[in-house]
Amino acid sequence: MKISLNKQQQKAVAATKGPVLVLATAGSGKTMTLTARIVNLINKGVLPQNILAITFTNKAAGEMKQRIQKAILKNAKTNFKITEQGFEPFVSTFHSLGLFIIKENYQKLGISKYFSIYDKQDTTRAVKEAIKNLNLDSADFEIKNIVSYISKNKSKMLTIQNFNTEFIQSAFAENLFKIWQEYEKIKTEDGAYDFDDLILIPTLLLQKNKEIQKHYQNKWQYIHIDEYQDTNKVQNKLISLLVNPETENIFAVGDDDQSIYAWRGSDIENILSFEKKYKNVLKIFMEQNYRSTKNITQAADFIIQQNQNRYPKSLFSQNQEGEKIHLHNAFSEKQEAEFVAQEIKEKLKNKNITENDIAVLYRANFQSRILEEAMLKHSIPYQVIGTKFFNRAEVKDIISYIQAALNPNSLVDLKRVINNPKRGIGPASVVKIFAANDKENIDLPKKAKENYKEFLGILKEIKEQSTKLNISDLIEFTIKKSGFQKTFEEKNTDDDQERLANMYELALFAKKYSGLENEVSTIQFLEDVALMSDADTKKDEEKKPTVKLMTIHASKGLEFKTVFVTGAEDILFSPQADLDQKEYQKKLDEERRLFFVAATRAKEFLYITWCSTRSVYGRTETNLVCPFVLDIPEKLLEYSSTFNVDVSDNDDEDIVYLEW
C-alpha cells in the first residue's frame, strides 16, 4: 500500500532509532504517520512482536491494528504472518497493556490467575461497604466523590502505603483515608483489581522488580505512544519503565496545544519535559493541517500563539482559502440559539452538507438547553453527545422536589430527594420511612428524625409557594430551600458549579410559562418536561443524520464541515478569579488550548458566537467577547449581530441582522 507522506511525516517514519518526539498539530495526519512508522520498522526487519503501540481508546487501538495489518498484508517485503497470534505488534490501551502484564505475573503479585476486575458498579458497591464496615454515616459522603478521590490518588502513583498522612488535617479527610484503606481491604478479599489498579500495579511491579522490567524492555524494543499530551503521572512512569535505557527507542506523538484534560489528571509537563527525560531527542514538527481551510487554520494559529508555555510551532494549510470565520454577537442566549438554528437551516439547503456534517460546541453543559430548544423549534434533527439537558441528574432532582411537594404519594420522587443533598437520613432510616403507614410518626434515631422532620418542612414550604410563585421563581426557591445552592457553593468544584448552573438554566427555561397563573404554570411545566424527558430517553429507531451538540472536551478528535463555537464569552472561558497568579495563568492557558481545539474541529465553515447578556446561576450577566477571539486578525473575520428591541421571551420575535 502506497502512502503519500510530506517531508516531516517521512522524517518521522524514517526515524527508527532513539527517542523521537513528534509534535503533530491538529489535522496533521499523526495516526497515519504513526502507522506508517510501525510498518517501516517491520519492513526493515524488526520483529512485529517487538513493537508496542499505546493509544487511549479501544476504538483507536482497533483502527490502528486494522491499518497495520492491511498495510503489512499488502506489502511484499515481509513474510511475517501478522494476523497470527504472537506475530503482530502489541497495540492496546493503557488498561489493556496493564492487564496483560498482570496476567503474565499473577503469581509474583500473589493473586489468583482468575482475579476479577471491578467495574464502576463494583467499585461503588465496595465503597458503600467500606463506609458501612467503618460504622460511618453514609449520609455524610458522596460516593462518586470518594471514588474520584481514590482514582486521582492512584493516577498520582499514591497508595495507602505511601500516602503522606501528614496532609490529613481534618476529621473528614481522615475518614476519607480510612474508607480508602477499607476499600482496598475489601478489594483484596474479593481477589480483584479496579481499573486504576490495571495501570498502577504493573507500574509498581516494574519499579520494584528489575528482572521483570528487563523482560519487557527486551520484549518491546520499540515503543510508540499516541496522544502523549494526555498522559497522567502513573501512565508516564509506566512508559518510562518499559523503555530500554540503552536504546531509548520511544516514539511519542502528541500536541501540547491540545492538552485539555488536566481536570482528570493529565499533565502537560509530561510532553513539555520529554527532552529532559531522554537523551538526544529527535524533535519533529508536523505543522501542516490537512483538515481545515487556510482561513480557519490561520485563525486557530493566531489564537494558540499567545500561550507561552508551549513548543514554538506554526499551524498552516495548503487547502483553499475558504470562507472567513463568522463572528456573531447576539443580545441573549435565546437569540444566539435562534441564529445558530437559522444558519443550520440555510446550510442544509446545500446538497453537499447533511446534518452529520454540522456540530454545535459549547464550554459548559448548561448551554445545551436553549440550543436544544431551538433545534426542536426549527425541526432540526439533533443528537446531544453526553446527557441531554432534561435527563441530567441535577435537573431531575429539582423537578422531583416539586413533584414530591405537590404529590406526597410519588414514591419515586420522594426516594430521589429525601437525602439529596445529604442531610443525615441514612439507608436504614429511609427503609423505615417508606415501610411505615404513618409517615409522620416513625421510630427513627433522634438525628435522623430531626432531619426527616426538616425535609418534610421543606416540601411543605415548596407546596405553599407553588400557589404564590410562578414556576420559574418556584424553581429558584427550591434550589435554595432544598440546600443544593449552599452545598454546591461550599464544595465549589467545577462540576458543582456546572450542576448549579444547570439548575438555574431550568429556571430560565421555565420563564416561558410566566404568562400563566401560578398553579397552572407549574402543572403545565411538569407535564411538558415529562414529555421532553421521555422523548430524550427513546432510542432512535432510524439511523438518520443528526446535528451534533456537545461540549468542546467531547469534540476532541472529531471533525465536521461546519462548526459553531457558542458562548465565546469572557465569563465562560476564564478561570476562577481567586486563584494565585501562577495557577490562574496555568488554567487560562488550558482555556486557550480548549478554544484552539474547538476552532480546529472545523473543515470548511467556522462560526463563533457570543452573547452580550447571559443568565448564569439565575443572574443576568453582561459579557465581553472571549479575549481569545480578539487575537484573530480582522481580515479573517466577518461580523453580524442579532439585537431585538423587544428582548422578551416571545417565540415570534423578529430578529434584525446588522453587519458590523
XYZ file of C-alpha atoms in Angstrom, residues 76-441:
366
model
C 5.535 -7.959 -0.393
C 8.701 -7.047 1.518
C 7.729 -9.059 4.589
C 6.847 -12.701 5.114
C 5.578 -12.302 8.669
C 2.106 -13.681 9.305
C 0.909 -10.639 11.181
C -2.598 -11.994 11.652
C -1.343 -14.963 13.670
C -1.247 -14.677 17.465
C 2.239 -13.789 18.703
C 3.365 -12.427 15.336
C 1.899 -8.957 15.499
C 2.684 -5.637 17.151
C 1.107 -5.222 20.585
C -1.394 -2.400 20.016
C -3.513 -1.578 23.041
C -4.825 0.953 25.518
C -3.003 1.584 28.796
C -5.542 -0.554 30.646
C -5.189 -3.492 28.242
C -1.409 -3.258 28.454
C -1.523 -3.258 32.249
C -3.910 -6.200 32.293
C -1.548 -8.154 30.031
C 1.399 -7.567 32.384
C -0.666 -8.506 35.455
C -1.897 -11.743 33.850
C 1.656 -12.741 32.956
C 2.857 -12.068 36.518
C -0.115 -13.030 38.681
C 1.976 -15.464 40.756
C 4.614 -12.863 41.587
C 1.826 -10.477 42.527
C 0.380 -13.119 44.840
C -3.062 -13.163 43.248
C -5.261 -15.789 41.647
C -4.931 -16.478 37.950
C -8.662 -15.835 37.798
C -8.683 -12.443 39.507
C -11.681 -10.163 38.992
C -11.778 -6.631 37.617
C -14.087 -4.159 39.312
C -16.325 -2.141 37.009
C -17.918 1.137 38.135
C -20.795 -0.643 39.853
C -18.435 -2.961 41.726
C -16.317 -0.015 42.871
C -19.397 1.850 44.090
C -20.606 -1.222 45.986
C -17.220 -1.733 47.659
C -17.028 1.929 48.732
C -20.511 1.702 50.268
C -19.490 -1.499 52.038
C -16.349 0.205 53.358
C -18.409 3.045 54.845
C -20.744 0.529 56.481
C -17.851 -1.546 57.893
C -16.373 1.587 59.487
C -19.733 2.471 61.110
C -19.671 5.828 59.364
C -22.857 7.648 58.375
C -23.271 7.170 54.612
C -25.344 10.345 54.566
C -22.146 12.330 55.180
C -20.456 11.164 51.970
C -20.932 11.443 48.217
C -19.949 8.029 46.854
C -18.815 9.364 43.466
C -16.547 11.892 45.214
C -14.881 9.097 47.204
C -14.405 7.059 44.006
C -12.846 10.121 42.370
C -10.603 10.694 45.416
C -9.251 7.123 45.205
C -8.821 7.294 41.421
C -6.976 10.613 41.442
C -4.607 9.398 44.149
C -3.759 6.313 42.112
C -3.183 8.408 38.970
C -0.521 10.229 41.001
C 1.079 6.882 41.970
C -0.214 7.139 45.528
C -1.166 4.048 47.513
C -2.420 3.600 51.080
C 1.162 2.569 51.934
C 2.975 5.618 50.532
C 0.279 8.245 51.150
C 1.628 11.021 53.373
C -0.852 11.126 56.247
C 0.683 14.382 57.488
C -1.510 16.118 54.904
C -4.621 14.831 56.682
C -5.715 17.853 58.686
C -9.431 17.318 59.280
C -11.744 14.619 60.566
C -13.404 14.395 57.147
C -10.040 13.888 55.382
C -9.142 11.235 57.950
C -12.399 9.394 57.261
C -11.772 9.566 53.523
C -8.418 7.874 54.003
C -9.951 5.224 56.275
C -12.605 4.494 53.652
C -9.854 4.115 51.042
C -7.997 1.687 53.333
C -11.144 -0.359 53.933
C -11.983 -0.310 50.218
C -8.558 -1.772 49.390
C -9.111 -4.469 52.046
C -12.486 -5.414 50.554
C -10.988 -5.481 47.061
C -8.177 -7.775 48.206
C -10.670 -10.117 49.888
C -12.622 -10.207 46.622
C -9.437 -11.079 44.738
C -9.995 -8.089 42.491
C -8.391 -5.033 40.948
C -10.153 -1.851 39.879
C -9.473 -0.019 36.603
C -6.878 2.299 38.141
C -5.007 -0.726 39.517
C -4.591 -2.052 35.981
C -2.065 0.732 35.386
C -0.752 1.349 38.905
C 0.022 -2.298 39.832
C 2.177 -3.049 36.743
C 3.992 0.260 37.222
C 4.852 -0.571 40.835
C 5.810 -4.112 39.816
C 8.273 -2.942 37.139
C 9.656 -0.335 39.505
C 10.308 -2.952 42.191
C 11.356 -5.992 40.126
C 14.234 -5.214 37.734
C 14.173 -8.727 36.290
C 10.572 -8.353 35.142
C 11.279 -4.826 33.927
C 14.205 -6.091 31.833
C 11.995 -8.829 30.363
C 9.524 -6.293 28.973
C 12.252 -3.918 27.835
C 13.659 -6.796 25.743
C 10.191 -7.853 24.582
C 9.107 -4.416 23.395
C 12.189 -2.852 21.865
C 10.234 -0.154 20.005
C 7.610 1.762 21.964
C 5.027 4.087 20.453
C 2.635 6.293 22.400
C -0.185 8.308 20.823
C -1.772 11.440 22.356
C 1.206 11.788 24.687
C -0.042 15.136 25.995
C -2.961 13.322 27.660
C -0.870 11.057 29.894
C -1.018 11.350 33.673
C 1.800 10.705 36.138
C 1.379 6.932 36.504
C 0.952 6.378 32.741
C 4.079 8.395 32.025
C 6.000 6.396 34.640
C 4.854 3.081 33.164
C 6.104 4.141 29.721
C 9.481 5.231 31.064
C 9.913 1.889 32.891
C 9.255 -0.015 29.667
C 11.794 1.977 27.652
C 15.199 0.279 27.424
C 17.719 2.842 28.799
C 20.436 1.594 26.423
C 18.487 2.268 23.216
C 15.683 4.617 24.353
C 13.588 3.613 21.344
C 10.491 5.595 22.240
C 8.334 7.305 19.618
C 5.956 9.779 21.264
C 3.290 11.570 19.241
C 1.299 14.426 20.704
C 0.443 18.104 20.699
C 0.937 20.236 23.789
C -1.508 22.727 22.249
C -4.285 20.139 22.614
C -3.691 19.275 26.272
C -7.184 19.910 27.717
C -7.710 17.182 30.330
C -5.897 18.493 33.424
C -9.180 18.153 35.338
C -8.951 14.378 35.039
C -5.251 14.074 35.825
C -3.449 14.682 32.526
C -0.173 16.544 32.974
C 1.107 18.744 30.152
C 4.575 18.679 31.746
C 4.969 15.072 30.570
C 5.275 16.212 26.964
C 6.992 19.533 27.735
C 9.744 17.788 29.731
C 10.286 14.926 27.235
C 13.678 16.321 26.148
C 14.870 16.422 29.763
C 13.868 12.804 30.364
C 15.557 11.272 27.304
C 18.940 11.960 25.684
C 19.477 13.315 22.168
C 15.789 13.574 21.344
C 14.903 13.978 17.676
C 12.109 16.540 17.640
C 9.888 16.636 14.559
C 7.234 19.275 13.926
C 4.233 18.228 11.853
C 2.568 21.603 11.358
C 0.610 21.151 8.123
C -3.124 20.895 8.684
C -4.919 18.731 6.102
C -8.352 19.199 7.671
C -9.228 22.877 7.571
C -9.216 25.795 5.139
C -6.403 28.347 5.235
C -8.571 30.932 6.979
C -9.613 28.556 9.762
C -6.043 27.299 10.172
C -4.609 30.825 10.360
C -7.245 31.932 12.879
C -6.529 28.909 15.116
C -2.796 29.569 14.899
C -3.188 33.215 15.937
C -5.219 32.046 18.949
C -2.705 29.495 20.234
C 0.434 31.557 19.564
C -0.388 33.674 22.621
C 0.380 30.809 25.020
C 3.950 30.983 26.320
C 4.463 27.572 27.922
C 4.488 25.532 24.695
C 6.717 24.227 21.916
C 7.069 27.003 19.310
C 5.318 25.912 16.117
C 3.025 27.386 13.474
C -0.040 25.728 12.049
C -0.508 26.106 8.279
C -2.638 24.676 5.492
C -2.323 24.314 1.740
C -6.061 23.839 1.308
C -8.188 26.502 -0.333
C -8.572 29.838 1.428
C -12.209 29.196 2.255
C -14.833 31.366 3.911
C -13.994 33.896 6.597
C -14.696 32.983 10.209
C -18.157 34.271 11.056
C -18.251 36.107 14.397
C -21.782 36.713 15.615
C -22.844 38.817 18.608
C -26.325 38.134 19.986
C -28.066 40.072 22.717
C -29.085 36.954 24.674
C -28.554 33.204 24.646
C -32.010 32.784 23.125
C -31.125 34.970 20.169
C -27.783 33.179 19.889
C -29.572 29.805 19.671
C -32.028 31.222 17.134
C -29.151 32.456 14.968
C -27.439 29.061 15.125
C -30.643 27.219 14.164
C -31.381 29.545 11.253
C -27.819 29.255 9.929
C -28.022 25.462 10.153
C -31.253 25.502 8.118
C -29.504 27.608 5.490
C -26.509 25.264 5.409
C -28.771 22.231 4.971
C -30.133 23.701 1.737
C -26.734 22.793 0.284
C -26.955 19.233 -1.070
C -23.310 18.633 -0.136
C -23.991 19.176 3.574
C -26.055 16.893 5.798
C -26.887 17.141 9.494
C -23.947 14.812 10.214
C -21.579 17.460 8.849
C -22.571 20.036 11.490
C -21.546 20.374 15.139
C -22.563 22.902 17.781
C -19.977 23.143 20.552
C -20.221 24.730 23.987
C -17.971 25.237 27.006
C -20.434 24.089 29.685
C -23.290 21.588 29.646
C -25.899 24.063 30.836
C -25.615 25.874 27.485
C -27.207 22.949 25.649
C -30.754 23.512 26.935
C -31.506 26.661 24.925
C -29.767 25.191 21.869
C -31.861 22.002 22.096
C -34.976 24.140 22.308
C -34.011 25.978 19.117
C -33.339 22.689 17.297
C -36.799 21.405 18.281
C -38.478 24.662 17.289
C -36.982 24.514 13.805
C -37.448 20.727 13.428
C -33.717 20.135 13.058
C -32.748 16.515 13.885
C -30.056 16.646 16.572
C -28.142 14.443 18.978
C -26.594 15.541 22.253
C -23.296 13.768 22.826
C -23.470 13.101 26.545
C -26.600 13.531 28.647
C -29.453 15.610 27.306
C -30.454 18.550 29.453
C -33.690 17.202 30.940
C -32.038 13.868 31.769
C -29.235 15.400 33.829
C -29.314 14.320 37.461
C -29.419 17.817 38.950
C -32.278 18.870 36.652
C -34.258 15.775 37.625
C -33.517 16.488 41.303
C -35.241 19.889 41.218
C -38.206 18.522 39.284
C -38.528 15.675 41.809
C -38.571 18.140 44.723
C -41.517 19.978 43.175
C -43.276 16.726 42.241
C -42.801 15.325 45.762
C -44.102 18.555 47.317
C -47.247 18.533 45.171
C -47.783 14.768 45.287
C -46.674 13.136 48.587
C -47.624 9.728 47.128
C -44.965 9.945 44.426
C -42.518 7.467 45.974
C -40.048 7.635 43.075
C -39.628 11.391 43.618
C -39.524 11.126 47.415
C -36.816 8.447 47.269
C -34.781 10.592 44.908
C -34.711 13.678 47.138
C -35.197 12.537 50.744
C -31.437 12.554 51.348
C -30.391 14.700 48.410
C -28.408 16.786 49.137
C -27.054 14.804 52.069
C -28.993 15.626 55.252
C -28.224 12.697 57.546
C -31.060 10.350 56.637
C -29.236 7.050 56.116
C -30.395 3.948 54.162
C -31.784 2.187 57.251
C -33.901 5.232 58.121
C -35.116 5.544 54.528
C -36.285 1.903 54.584
C -38.233 2.538 57.828
C -39.792 5.709 56.422
C -41.109 4.042 53.279
C -42.263 0.942 55.151
C -44.306 2.959 57.658
C -48.004 3.649 57.180
C -47.887 6.829 59.247
C -45.124 8.833 57.583
C -45.055 11.490 60.319
C -44.675 9.174 63.329
